[in-house]
CSV table of C-alpha atoms in Angstrom, one decimal:
chain,number,residue,atom,x,y,z
A,271,MET,CA,24.1,-88.9,-79.1
A,272,ARG,CA,25.5,-90.7,-82.5
A,273,GLN,CA,28.5,-92.9,-81.9
A,274,SER,CA,30.6,-93.9,-84.8
A,275,GLY,CA,32.0,-97.2,-85.5
A,276,ARG,CA,35.7,-97.5,-85.9
A,277,ASP,CA,37.4,-98.7,-89.0
A,278,THR,CA,40.0,-100.8,-88.0
A,279,GLU,CA,41.6,-101.6,-91.4
A,280,PRO,CA,44.1,-99.2,-92.2
A,281,THR,CA,43.3,-96.8,-94.9
A,282,ILE,CA,46.2,-95.1,-96.9
A,283,ALA,CA,44.7,-91.6,-98.3
A,284,CYS,CA,46.5,-88.6,-99.6
A,285,GLU,CA,45.8,-85.7,-97.2
A,286,GLU,CA,44.6,-83.9,-100.4
A,287,GLU,CA,41.7,-85.7,-100.2
A,288,THR,CA,38.3,-84.2,-99.0
A,289,LEU,CA,38.0,-86.6,-96.1
A,290,HIS,CA,34.9,-88.5,-95.4
A,291,VAL,CA,35.0,-88.4,-91.5
A,292,ILE,CA,31.1,-87.8,-90.9
A,293,LYS,CA,28.0,-88.7,-92.5
A,294,ARG,CA,26.2,-85.4,-92.9
A,295,ILE,CA,28.3,-82.4,-94.4
A,296,THR,CA,25.6,-80.3,-95.8
A,297,LEU,CA,27.1,-77.2,-96.5
A,298,ALA,CA,30.9,-76.0,-96.9
A,299,LEU,CA,32.2,-72.4,-97.6
A,300,ALA,CA,35.7,-71.3,-98.5
A,301,PHE,CA,36.4,-67.6,-97.7
A,302,PHE,CA,39.3,-65.8,-99.7
A,303,ALA,CA,40.6,-62.0,-100.3
A,304,ILE,CA,40.9,-60.8,-96.5
A,305,ALA,CA,41.9,-57.5,-96.8
A,306,SER,CA,45.5,-57.0,-96.1
A,307,ALA,CA,46.9,-55.1,-93.1
A,308,THR,CA,49.8,-52.8,-92.6
A,309,SER,CA,53.1,-54.0,-91.0
A,310,HIS,CA,55.0,-51.0,-89.6
A,311,ALA,CA,55.7,-51.4,-86.1
A,312,ALA,CA,53.9,-48.8,-83.8
A,313,ASP,CA,51.5,-48.2,-80.8
A,314,GLU,CA,50.0,-51.3,-79.8
A,315,SER,CA,47.4,-49.7,-77.7
A,316,ALA,CA,45.6,-48.1,-80.6
A,317,ASP,CA,41.7,-48.4,-79.6
A,318,ARG,CA,40.2,-51.0,-81.5
A,319,THR,CA,36.8,-50.4,-80.1
A,320,PRO,CA,33.8,-50.6,-82.8
A,321,THR,CA,32.5,-47.6,-84.0
A,322,THR,CA,29.4,-46.4,-81.9
A,323,ILE,CA,26.1,-45.4,-84.1
A,324,ARG,CA,23.7,-43.1,-83.0
A,325,PHE,CA,20.7,-41.4,-84.3
A,326,ALA,CA,19.2,-37.8,-83.9
A,327,ALA,CA,16.2,-36.4,-85.6
A,328,ALA,CA,18.0,-33.6,-86.5
A,329,PRO,CA,21.7,-32.7,-87.1
A,330,PRO,CA,23.6,-30.3,-85.4
A,331,VAL,CA,24.0,-26.9,-87.8
A,332,ALA,CA,27.7,-26.6,-88.0
A,333,GLY,CA,30.8,-27.9,-89.8
A,334,GLU,CA,30.1,-30.4,-92.6
A,335,LEU,CA,27.1,-32.5,-93.4
A,336,VAL,CA,26.9,-35.9,-95.6
A,337,LEU,CA,23.4,-35.5,-97.5
A,338,GLY,CA,21.4,-38.0,-99.3
A,339,VAL,CA,20.2,-37.2,-102.9
A,340,TYR,CA,17.9,-39.2,-105.2
A,341,THR,CA,18.0,-39.0,-109.0
A,342,ASP,CA,14.8,-36.9,-109.5
A,343,GLY,CA,16.5,-34.2,-107.4
A,344,LYS,CA,14.3,-34.0,-104.7
A,345,LEU,CA,15.5,-33.4,-101.1
A,346,GLY,CA,14.7,-35.0,-97.6
A,347,PRO,CA,13.6,-33.1,-94.5
A,348,VAL,CA,17.2,-31.9,-93.8
A,349,GLY,CA,18.0,-31.0,-97.3
A,350,THR,CA,14.8,-29.4,-97.8
A,351,ALA,CA,15.4,-27.4,-94.9
A,352,ILE,CA,18.8,-26.3,-96.0
A,353,ASN,CA,17.4,-25.3,-99.2
A,354,LYS,CA,14.8,-23.0,-97.9
A,355,GLN,CA,17.3,-21.5,-95.5
A,356,SER,CA,19.4,-20.9,-98.3
A,357,GLY,CA,16.6,-19.2,-100.9
A,358,GLY,CA,17.0,-22.3,-103.1
A,359,ALA,CA,20.7,-22.3,-103.2
A,360,LEU,CA,21.4,-25.6,-102.7
A,361,SER,CA,18.7,-27.1,-105.2
A,362,GLY,CA,20.5,-24.5,-107.8
A,363,ALA,CA,24.0,-26.0,-106.9
A,364,ILE,CA,23.2,-29.5,-107.3
A,365,SER,CA,21.5,-28.8,-110.7
A,366,ALA,CA,24.5,-26.8,-111.8
A,367,LEU,CA,26.7,-29.9,-110.9
A,368,GLU,CA,24.9,-32.1,-113.2
A,369,PHE,CA,25.2,-34.4,-110.3
A,370,GLY,CA,23.5,-37.7,-111.6
A,371,ALA,CA,22.8,-39.0,-108.0
A,372,GLU,CA,23.2,-42.6,-108.8
A,373,SER,CA,23.6,-44.8,-106.2
A,374,SER,CA,26.8,-44.5,-104.0
A,375,GLU,CA,27.8,-41.8,-106.5
A,376,THR,CA,29.7,-38.9,-104.4
A,377,ARG,CA,30.2,-35.1,-105.0
A,378,LEU,CA,31.6,-32.7,-102.3
A,379,ILE,CA,30.0,-29.1,-102.8
A,380,ALA,CA,30.8,-25.9,-100.7
A,381,ALA,CA,27.5,-25.3,-98.9
A,382,PRO,CA,25.4,-22.3,-99.2
A,383,ALA,CA,26.4,-19.3,-97.2
A,384,GLU,CA,23.2,-19.2,-95.4
A,385,SER,CA,22.9,-22.8,-94.4
A,386,GLY,CA,25.1,-23.0,-91.5
A,387,TYR,CA,27.4,-25.7,-92.8
A,388,THR,CA,30.7,-25.3,-94.3
A,389,ARG,CA,30.9,-28.3,-96.7
A,390,ILE,CA,28.5,-30.7,-98.1
A,391,LEU,CA,29.3,-34.3,-99.4
A,392,LEU,CA,26.4,-35.2,-101.7
A,393,VAL,CA,25.3,-39.3,-101.6
A,394,GLY,CA,23.4,-40.5,-104.5
A,395,LEU,CA,20.7,-42.9,-103.3
A,396,GLY,CA,19.6,-43.7,-107.0
A,397,ASP,CA,15.8,-43.9,-108.0
A,398,LYS,CA,13.7,-43.1,-105.0
A,399,ALA,CA,10.7,-45.2,-106.7
A,400,GLU,CA,13.2,-48.3,-107.0
A,401,THR,CA,12.8,-50.8,-104.1
A,402,LYS,CA,16.2,-51.5,-103.0
A,403,PRO,CA,17.5,-54.5,-101.3
A,404,ALA,CA,19.0,-54.2,-97.9
A,405,LEU,CA,22.1,-55.1,-99.0
A,406,GLN,CA,22.1,-52.1,-101.2
A,407,TRP,CA,21.3,-49.8,-98.6
A,408,ARG,CA,24.3,-51.0,-96.7
A,409,GLU,CA,26.7,-50.4,-99.5
A,410,ILE,CA,25.6,-47.0,-99.7
A,411,GLY,CA,25.9,-46.4,-96.1
A,412,GLY,CA,29.8,-47.9,-96.1
A,413,ASN,CA,30.5,-45.8,-99.3
A,414,ALA,CA,29.2,-42.7,-97.8
A,415,VAL,CA,31.5,-43.0,-94.6
A,416,GLN,CA,34.5,-43.9,-97.0
A,417,ALA,CA,33.9,-41.2,-99.0
A,418,ALA,CA,33.4,-38.7,-96.1
A,419,VAL,CA,36.5,-40.1,-94.3
A,420,GLY,CA,38.4,-39.2,-97.5
A,421,ALA,CA,36.9,-35.8,-97.7
A,422,PHE,CA,36.9,-34.6,-94.1
A,423,ASP,CA,39.2,-37.0,-92.3
A,424,THR,CA,36.3,-37.7,-89.8
A,425,ALA,CA,32.9,-38.5,-90.9
A,426,PRO,CA,30.1,-35.6,-90.0
A,427,PRO,CA,26.6,-36.2,-89.2
A,428,MET,CA,24.8,-38.2,-92.2
A,429,ALA,CA,21.5,-37.2,-93.7
A,430,PHE,CA,19.6,-40.0,-95.8
A,431,ASP,CA,16.2,-39.6,-96.8
A,432,ALA,CA,15.8,-43.5,-96.7
A,433,PRO,CA,12.8,-45.6,-96.0
A,434,PRO,CA,12.6,-46.1,-92.2
A,435,VAL,CA,12.8,-49.6,-92.6
A,436,HIS,CA,16.2,-49.4,-94.1
A,437,THR,CA,17.6,-46.7,-92.0
A,438,ALA,CA,19.1,-49.1,-89.7
A,439,ASP,CA,20.7,-50.8,-92.8
A,440,LEU,CA,22.2,-47.7,-94.0
A,441,ALA,CA,23.9,-47.6,-90.2
A,442,TYR,CA,25.1,-50.8,-90.2
A,443,GLY,CA,26.5,-50.5,-93.8
A,444,ALA,CA,28.3,-46.9,-92.4
A,445,LYS,CA,29.6,-48.7,-89.2
A,446,LEU,CA,31.6,-51.6,-91.6
A,447,GLY,CA,32.6,-49.1,-93.8
A,448,SER,CA,34.3,-47.0,-90.7
A,449,TYR,CA,36.5,-50.3,-90.3
A,450,HIS,CA,40.0,-49.9,-90.9
A,451,PHE,CA,43.0,-51.9,-89.1
A,452,ASP,CA,45.9,-49.5,-88.5
A,453,LYS,CA,46.7,-50.7,-84.9
A,454,TYR,CA,50.7,-50.9,-85.8
A,455,ILE,CA,50.7,-47.9,-88.1
A,456,SER,CA,52.4,-44.8,-86.6
A,457,ASP,CA,50.4,-42.1,-85.2
A,458,GLU,CA,51.4,-39.3,-87.7
A,459,GLU,CA,50.3,-41.7,-90.4
A,460,ARG,CA,47.2,-43.3,-88.9
A,461,ARG,CA,43.9,-42.5,-89.9
A,462,LYS,CA,41.8,-40.8,-87.6
A,463,SER,CA,39.4,-43.3,-85.8
A,464,GLN,CA,35.6,-43.1,-86.4
A,465,SER,CA,34.6,-43.4,-82.8
A,466,ALA,CA,31.0,-42.5,-83.5
A,467,LEU,CA,28.9,-42.0,-86.4
A,468,LEU,CA,25.2,-39.7,-86.2
A,469,LEU,CA,22.4,-40.8,-88.6
A,470,VAL,CA,19.5,-38.4,-88.9
A,471,THR,CA,16.2,-39.7,-89.1
A,472,GLU,CA,12.9,-38.2,-87.9
A,473,GLN,CA,12.1,-41.9,-86.1
A,474,ALA,CA,15.4,-41.7,-84.3
A,475,ASN,CA,14.2,-43.4,-81.1
A,476,GLU,CA,12.6,-46.3,-82.7
A,477,ILE,CA,15.4,-47.0,-85.4
A,478,GLN,CA,17.9,-47.0,-82.7
A,479,GLU,CA,16.5,-49.6,-80.8
A,480,ARG,CA,15.7,-51.7,-83.8
A,481,TYR,CA,19.3,-51.1,-84.8
A,482,GLN,CA,21.0,-52.3,-81.5
A,483,GLU,CA,18.6,-55.1,-81.1
A,484,THR,CA,19.4,-56.8,-84.6
A,485,LEU,CA,22.2,-55.2,-86.7
A,486,ASP,CA,24.8,-53.8,-84.1
A,487,PRO,CA,25.5,-57.3,-82.7
A,488,VAL,CA,26.5,-58.5,-86.0
A,489,ALA,CA,28.5,-55.6,-87.2
A,490,ASN,CA,30.4,-56.0,-84.0
A,491,ALA,CA,30.9,-59.6,-84.7
A,492,ILE,CA,32.2,-58.7,-88.1
A,493,TRP,CA,34.7,-56.3,-86.7
A,494,TYR,CA,36.1,-58.7,-84.4
A,495,ALA,CA,36.5,-61.3,-86.8
A,496,ARG,CA,38.1,-58.9,-89.1
A,497,ASP,CA,40.6,-57.6,-86.3
A,498,THR,CA,41.5,-61.2,-85.3
A,499,SER,CA,42.2,-62.2,-89.1
A,500,ASN,CA,44.3,-59.2,-89.5
A,501,GLU,CA,46.6,-59.6,-86.3
A,502,PRO,CA,50.0,-61.1,-87.1
A,503,GLY,CA,51.0,-64.5,-86.4
A,504,ASN,CA,53.1,-63.5,-83.4
A,505,VAL,CA,49.9,-61.8,-81.7
A,506,ILE,CA,47.3,-64.3,-82.8
A,507,TYR,CA,48.2,-68.0,-82.3
A,508,PRO,CA,45.8,-71.0,-80.9
A,509,ALA,CA,46.0,-70.1,-76.8
A,510,SER,CA,45.7,-66.0,-77.4
A,511,PHE,CA,43.0,-66.6,-80.3
A,512,VAL,CA,41.3,-68.4,-77.3
A,513,ALA,CA,41.8,-65.6,-75.1
A,514,THR,CA,40.9,-62.9,-77.2
A,515,TRP,CA,37.4,-64.6,-78.3
A,516,LYS,CA,36.8,-65.2,-74.7
A,517,ASP,CA,37.1,-61.5,-73.9
A,518,HIS,CA,34.7,-60.7,-76.5
A,519,PHE,CA,32.2,-63.4,-75.5
A,520,LYS,CA,32.3,-62.5,-71.8
A,521,ASN,CA,29.4,-60.0,-71.8
A,522,LEU,CA,27.0,-62.0,-73.8
A,523,ASP,CA,24.3,-64.3,-71.9
A,524,GLY,CA,23.9,-67.8,-72.6
A,525,VAL,CA,27.5,-68.7,-73.9
A,526,LYS,CA,29.1,-71.7,-72.8
A,527,ILE,CA,32.9,-72.1,-74.0
A,528,ARG,CA,34.9,-75.0,-73.7
A,529,VAL,CA,38.8,-75.3,-74.6
A,530,HIS,CA,40.5,-78.5,-75.4
A,531,ASP,CA,44.2,-78.2,-75.1
A,532,GLU,CA,46.8,-80.5,-77.0
A,533,GLN,CA,46.5,-83.3,-74.2
A,534,ASP,CA,42.7,-83.4,-74.7
A,535,LEU,CA,43.2,-84.0,-78.6
A,536,LEU,CA,45.9,-86.5,-77.9
A,537,ALA,CA,43.0,-88.2,-75.3
A,538,LYS,CA,40.3,-88.0,-78.0
A,539,GLY,CA,42.4,-89.7,-80.4
A,540,MET,CA,42.6,-86.6,-82.6
A,541,GLY,CA,45.9,-87.6,-83.9
A,542,ALA,CA,45.4,-85.6,-87.5
A,543,PHE,CA,44.6,-82.4,-85.7
A,544,TYR,CA,47.3,-82.8,-83.3
A,545,GLY,CA,49.7,-83.7,-86.0
A,546,VAL,CA,49.3,-80.4,-87.6
A,547,GLY,CA,50.5,-78.1,-84.7
A,548,GLN,CA,53.0,-80.5,-83.1
A,549,GLY,CA,55.9,-78.8,-85.2
A,550,SER,CA,55.2,-75.4,-83.2
A,551,SER,CA,56.1,-74.5,-79.7
A,552,ARG,CA,52.6,-73.1,-79.6
A,553,PRO,CA,50.2,-76.1,-79.2
A,554,PRO,CA,47.2,-76.6,-80.7
A,555,ARG,CA,43.6,-75.8,-79.5
A,556,MET,CA,40.2,-76.6,-80.0
A,557,MET,CA,37.7,-73.8,-79.0
A,558,VAL,CA,34.0,-75.1,-78.6
A,559,VAL,CA,31.4,-72.3,-77.9
A,560,GLU,CA,27.7,-73.2,-77.5
A,561,TYR,CA,24.7,-71.1,-77.6
A,562,PHE,CA,21.4,-72.5,-77.2
A,563,GLY,CA,18.6,-69.7,-77.6
A,564,GLY,CA,16.4,-72.2,-79.3
A,565,ASP,CA,13.9,-74.7,-78.2
A,566,LYS,CA,15.5,-77.3,-75.7
A,567,GLY,CA,15.9,-80.6,-77.6
A,568,ASP,CA,16.2,-79.0,-81.0
A,569,ALA,CA,19.3,-80.1,-82.9
A,570,PRO,CA,22.1,-77.4,-83.1
A,571,VAL,CA,23.5,-75.7,-86.2
A,572,VAL,CA,27.1,-76.7,-85.8
A,573,ILE,CA,29.6,-74.4,-87.2
A,574,PHE,CA,33.3,-75.4,-87.9
A,575,GLY,CA,36.2,-72.7,-88.7
A,576,LYS,CA,39.7,-73.6,-89.8
A,577,GLY,CA,42.2,-71.9,-87.6
A,578,ILE,CA,45.5,-72.2,-88.9
A,579,THR,CA,46.9,-68.8,-86.9
A,580,PHE,CA,50.1,-69.3,-89.4
A,581,ASP,CA,50.6,-71.7,-92.0
A,582,SER,CA,54.2,-71.8,-93.3
A,583,GLY,CA,53.2,-75.1,-95.3
A,584,GLY,CA,55.1,-77.1,-92.7
A,585,ILE,CA,57.9,-79.2,-94.1
A,586,SER,CA,56.3,-79.2,-97.5
A,587,ILE,CA,57.3,-75.1,-97.2
A,588,LYS,CA,55.5,-72.7,-98.9
A,589,PRO,CA,57.4,-70.2,-101.5
A,590,SER,CA,58.6,-67.2,-99.1
A,591,ASN,CA,57.4,-64.3,-101.3
A,592,ARG,CA,53.9,-64.5,-100.4
A,593,MET,CA,54.1,-66.6,-97.0
A,594,TRP,CA,53.4,-63.5,-94.9
A,595,ASN,CA,49.8,-63.3,-95.6
A,596,MET,CA,49.2,-66.9,-94.2
A,597,LYS,CA,48.2,-65.4,-91.1
A,598,PHE,CA,44.8,-65.2,-92.4
A,599,ASP,CA,44.4,-68.8,-92.6
A,600,MET,CA,42.7,-68.7,-89.7
A,601,SER,CA,39.9,-66.5,-90.9
A,602,GLY,CA,37.4,-69.2,-90.9
A,603,ALA,CA,37.9,-69.8,-87.2
A,604,ALA,CA,37.5,-66.1,-86.8
A,605,SER,CA,34.5,-65.9,-88.9
A,606,THR,CA,32.8,-69.0,-86.9
A,607,MET,CA,33.4,-67.2,-83.4
A,608,GLY,CA,32.0,-64.0,-85.2
A,609,ALA,CA,28.7,-65.8,-86.2
A,610,LEU,CA,28.4,-67.3,-82.6
A,611,TYR,CA,28.9,-63.8,-81.1
A,612,ALA,CA,26.4,-62.4,-83.7
A,613,LEU,CA,23.5,-64.9,-82.6
A,614,ALA,CA,24.3,-64.8,-78.9
A,615,GLY,CA,24.2,-60.8,-79.2
A,616,ARG,CA,20.8,-60.4,-80.9
A,617,HIS,CA,19.6,-63.1,-78.7
A,618,ALA,CA,18.7,-65.4,-81.9
A,619,GLY,CA,16.2,-68.3,-81.4
A,620,VAL,CA,18.4,-70.9,-82.4
A,621,ASN,CA,20.6,-73.6,-81.1
A,622,ALA,CA,24.4,-73.3,-82.3
A,623,VAL,CA,27.9,-74.5,-81.8
A,624,GLY,CA,31.2,-72.8,-83.1
A,625,ILE,CA,34.0,-75.1,-83.1
A,626,ALA,CA,37.5,-73.3,-84.1
A,627,ALA,CA,40.2,-76.0,-84.8
A,628,LEU,CA,43.5,-74.0,-84.0
A,629,ALA,CA,46.9,-74.8,-84.7
A,630,GLU,CA,50.0,-73.3,-86.1
A,631,ASN,CA,51.8,-75.3,-88.9
A,632,LEU,CA,55.6,-74.8,-88.6
A,633,PRO,CA,58.4,-77.1,-89.6
A,634,GLY,CA,60.0,-77.5,-86.0
A,635,GLY,CA,62.4,-80.5,-85.1
A,636,SER,CA,58.9,-82.4,-83.9
A,637,ALA,CA,56.7,-81.3,-87.0
A,638,GLN,CA,55.1,-84.3,-88.9
A,639,ARG,CA,56.8,-85.2,-92.1
A,640,PRO,CA,55.6,-86.2,-95.6
A,641,GLY,CA,54.9,-89.9,-95.5
A,642,ASP,CA,53.8,-89.8,-91.6
A,643,ILE,CA,50.7,-91.7,-91.1
A,644,VAL,CA,48.2,-90.2,-88.6
A,645,SER,CA,44.9,-91.9,-87.0
A,646,THR,CA,41.8,-89.8,-86.6
A,647,MET,CA,39.1,-89.8,-84.0
A,648,SER,CA,37.0,-91.7,-86.3
A,649,GLY,CA,39.6,-94.6,-86.4
A,650,LYS,CA,40.6,-94.0,-89.6
A,651,ARG,CA,44.3,-93.7,-91.0
A,652,ILE,CA,45.7,-90.8,-93.2
A,653,GLU,CA,49.1,-90.9,-95.1
A,654,VAL,CA,50.3,-87.3,-95.4
A,655,ARG,CA,51.9,-86.8,-98.2
A,656,ASN,CA,52.0,-82.7,-98.4
A,657,THR,CA,52.1,-81.1,-94.9
A,658,ASP,CA,51.1,-77.9,-96.7
A,659,ALA,CA,47.6,-79.7,-97.3
A,660,GLU,CA,46.7,-79.2,-93.2
A,661,GLY,CA,43.3,-77.6,-93.3
A,662,ARG,CA,41.7,-81.2,-93.9
A,663,LEU,CA,43.3,-82.9,-91.3
A,664,VAL,CA,42.3,-80.3,-88.5
A,665,LEU,CA,38.8,-80.4,-90.0
A,666,ALA,CA,38.4,-84.1,-90.2
A,667,ASP,CA,38.9,-84.5,-86.4
A,668,ALA,CA,36.8,-81.4,-85.5
A,669,LEU,CA,33.9,-82.6,-87.8
A,670,HIS,CA,34.2,-85.8,-86.6
A,671,TYR,CA,34.1,-84.7,-82.9
A,672,GLY,CA,31.1,-81.9,-83.6
A,673,ASP,CA,29.0,-84.8,-85.5
A,674,ILE,CA,29.4,-87.6,-82.8
A,675,THR,CA,28.8,-85.0,-79.7
A,676,TYR,CA,25.9,-82.7,-81.0
A,677,ASP,CA,24.2,-84.5,-83.6
A,678,PRO,CA,23.7,-81.4,-85.5
A,679,ALA,CA,20.8,-80.7,-87.8
A,680,LEU,CA,23.1,-78.7,-90.3
A,681,LEU,CA,27.0,-78.6,-90.1
A,682,VAL,CA,28.6,-75.8,-91.7
A,683,ASP,CA,32.5,-75.6,-92.4
A,684,VAL,CA,34.1,-72.3,-93.1
A,685,ALA,CA,37.7,-72.4,-94.4
A,686,THR,CA,40.6,-70.7,-96.4
A,687,LEU,CA,41.1,-74.4,-97.4
A,688,THR,CA,42.4,-74.4,-100.8
A,689,GLY,CA,44.1,-72.1,-103.4
A,690,SER,CA,42.5,-73.8,-106.1
A,691,ALA,CA,39.1,-71.9,-105.3
A,692,ARG,CA,40.7,-68.6,-105.8
A,693,ARG,CA,42.8,-69.9,-108.8
A,694,ALA,CA,39.6,-71.0,-110.2
A,695,LEU,CA,37.2,-67.8,-109.1
A,696,GLY,CA,39.5,-65.0,-108.3
A,697,SER,CA,39.7,-63.2,-105.2
A,698,ASN,CA,35.9,-61.7,-105.0
A,699,TYR,CA,34.1,-65.2,-104.8
A,700,ALA,CA,33.8,-67.8,-102.1
A,701,ALA,CA,33.4,-71.1,-103.4
A,702,LEU,CA,30.4,-73.0,-101.9
A,703,TYR,CA,30.0,-76.9,-101.7
A,704,ALA,CA,26.5,-77.8,-100.8
A,705,PRO,CA,23.5,-79.4,-102.3
A,706,ARG,CA,21.3,-77.5,-104.7
A,707,ALA,CA,18.7,-77.0,-102.3
A,708,THR,CA,20.6,-74.3,-100.9
A,709,ASP,CA,21.2,-72.4,-103.8
A,710,ALA,CA,18.4,-70.1,-103.5
A,711,ARG,CA,19.2,-69.2,-99.7
A,712,VAL,CA,22.7,-68.6,-100.4
A,713,HIS,CA,22.1,-66.2,-103.4
A,714,SER,CA,19.3,-64.1,-101.3
A,715,SER,CA,22.2,-63.0,-99.2
A,716,GLY,CA,23.7,-61.1,-101.9
A,717,ARG,CA,27.3,-62.1,-101.5
A,718,ASN,CA,29.6,-63.4,-104.3
A,719,VAL,CA,29.3,-67.4,-104.0
A,720,ARG,CA,29.7,-69.8,-106.5
A,721,ARG,CA,28.7,-73.4,-105.7
A,722,GLN,CA,31.1,-76.0,-106.8
A,723,GLY,CA,31.0,-79.7,-107.1
A,724,MET,CA,31.5,-83.0,-109.0
A,725,GLU,CA,28.4,-83.8,-110.5
A,726,ASN,CA,29.1,-86.1,-113.4
A,727,ALA,CA,29.9,-89.6,-114.0
A,728,ALA,CA,33.6,-89.0,-115.3
A,729,GLY,CA,34.4,-86.8,-112.4
A,730,ARG,CA,33.7,-89.4,-110.1
A,731,ARG,CA,35.5,-91.9,-111.8
A,732,SER,CA,38.7,-89.8,-111.7
A,733,LEU,CA,38.7,-90.4,-107.9
A,734,GLN,CA,37.6,-93.7,-108.1
A,735,GLY,CA,40.5,-95.0,-110.0
A,736,HIS,CA,42.7,-93.6,-107.3
A,737,ARG,CA,40.9,-95.4,-104.6
A,738,GLU,CA,41.4,-98.5,-106.6
A,739,GLN,CA,45.0,-97.9,-106.2
A,740,GLY,CA,44.8,-97.2,-102.4
A,741,SER,CA,45.7,-93.6,-102.2
A,742,ARG,CA,42.3,-92.4,-102.6
A,743,CYS,CA,43.2,-88.9,-104.0
A,744,GLY,CA,42.7,-86.9,-107.1
A,745,GLU,CA,45.6,-85.3,-109.3
A,746,TYR,CA,46.4,-81.6,-107.9
A,747,ARG,CA,44.3,-80.0,-110.7
A,748,GLY,CA,41.3,-82.1,-109.3
A,749,GLY,CA,42.0,-81.7,-105.8
A,750,TRP,CA,39.2,-79.4,-105.3
A,751,THR,CA,36.0,-81.4,-105.4
A,752,ARG,CA,32.6,-82.0,-103.4
A,753,PRO,CA,32.3,-85.1,-101.5
A,754,GLU,CA,29.1,-87.2,-102.2
A,755,HIS,CA,26.2,-86.7,-99.9
């Protein structure tokens, strides 16, 4: 276990700076554009159980059906059976529509009279000869469910003539596509919950087992993380965040949870972390989840999540018109807990630790002020010039704690850390701060991620000049930079 030497010299630093409190921050992500939730109060007992996925070798012959179609018009086993039963009426109807069957394209038709069905939702699968990545099959599954809910209110059985290796991906996408957060919408306005989805495949038993072991735990983890992020600040705050995720983890093997309260933070010298939450009547917490599924002695991956359960900006208060959506400022912590849930749920052969840095940033009578100087666990001191730049403070202490406690092989920081990233990249991209060596792995995920950084000498000098003045911070427009490795 590495120990960090304390810096006894007072260091005055702008809190807008990315703090150098550990030696090896090799990867950092910023997630933005979490889907917004509705706000009218209603029944809080609404079922929030994730949708169940089932597989069957054949669909029930009644009601509606979702049917996959390739661009060449060829039908899979279910479609072929319907076409035969209807004397070719199905293929004739598809041809008459001039349905292109491009990937995720949909069209609702009346089912042939002899088919046993009433309506069929056609879903385009693209070119059958084209090798599609897993992500594309997942998108098709998600789009199919959303189109089916729009057409039928409840998604009917879905029959896709997909390669067996990707049928589980279709199911994964379908489950995530069925997600919605309307817990507080009145019953008459609430969308009908998709309690279960049925996918038709000739290899039902084999694919059911594969899906349950590998993808369903990940889908559940994302579901729970979305729910936590969508809840309002009066429902999710540091203590209730901990209770919520303890409940999620309770049925998973190999998970150990430690919770550090405000007194523990003070005892550890985490003044930066504690200071962010000291203005709230709901004190801060640090939730540490350990999962050691890899070889004994292997250094773990440690994932950190920013968990500001509501960020008013503190004394440096935010404008009121968009403050309501700062309930999402704990999405990094929710994602971190979701990652640990997914790893433990699929019994991954890796050692991992998740650390959620949880605080509520409010302008109470005991709140920290602009100009306050706080001490970090590393021994460095920070001058807080803007209390609305609080994320770096909670992460500074959490990162240092994780670094010296676990001597990790890799550190990952997930945070809604700065609006500068959204202003630069828009709502659909996450900003990545990492060595170039990680580019290939990140892009292979298929996600919208852009690596950022300060690579040239001029950029580095823009910070160096401020260091010489003692404040160690860039101007506002330059406050979104990558630390040196």
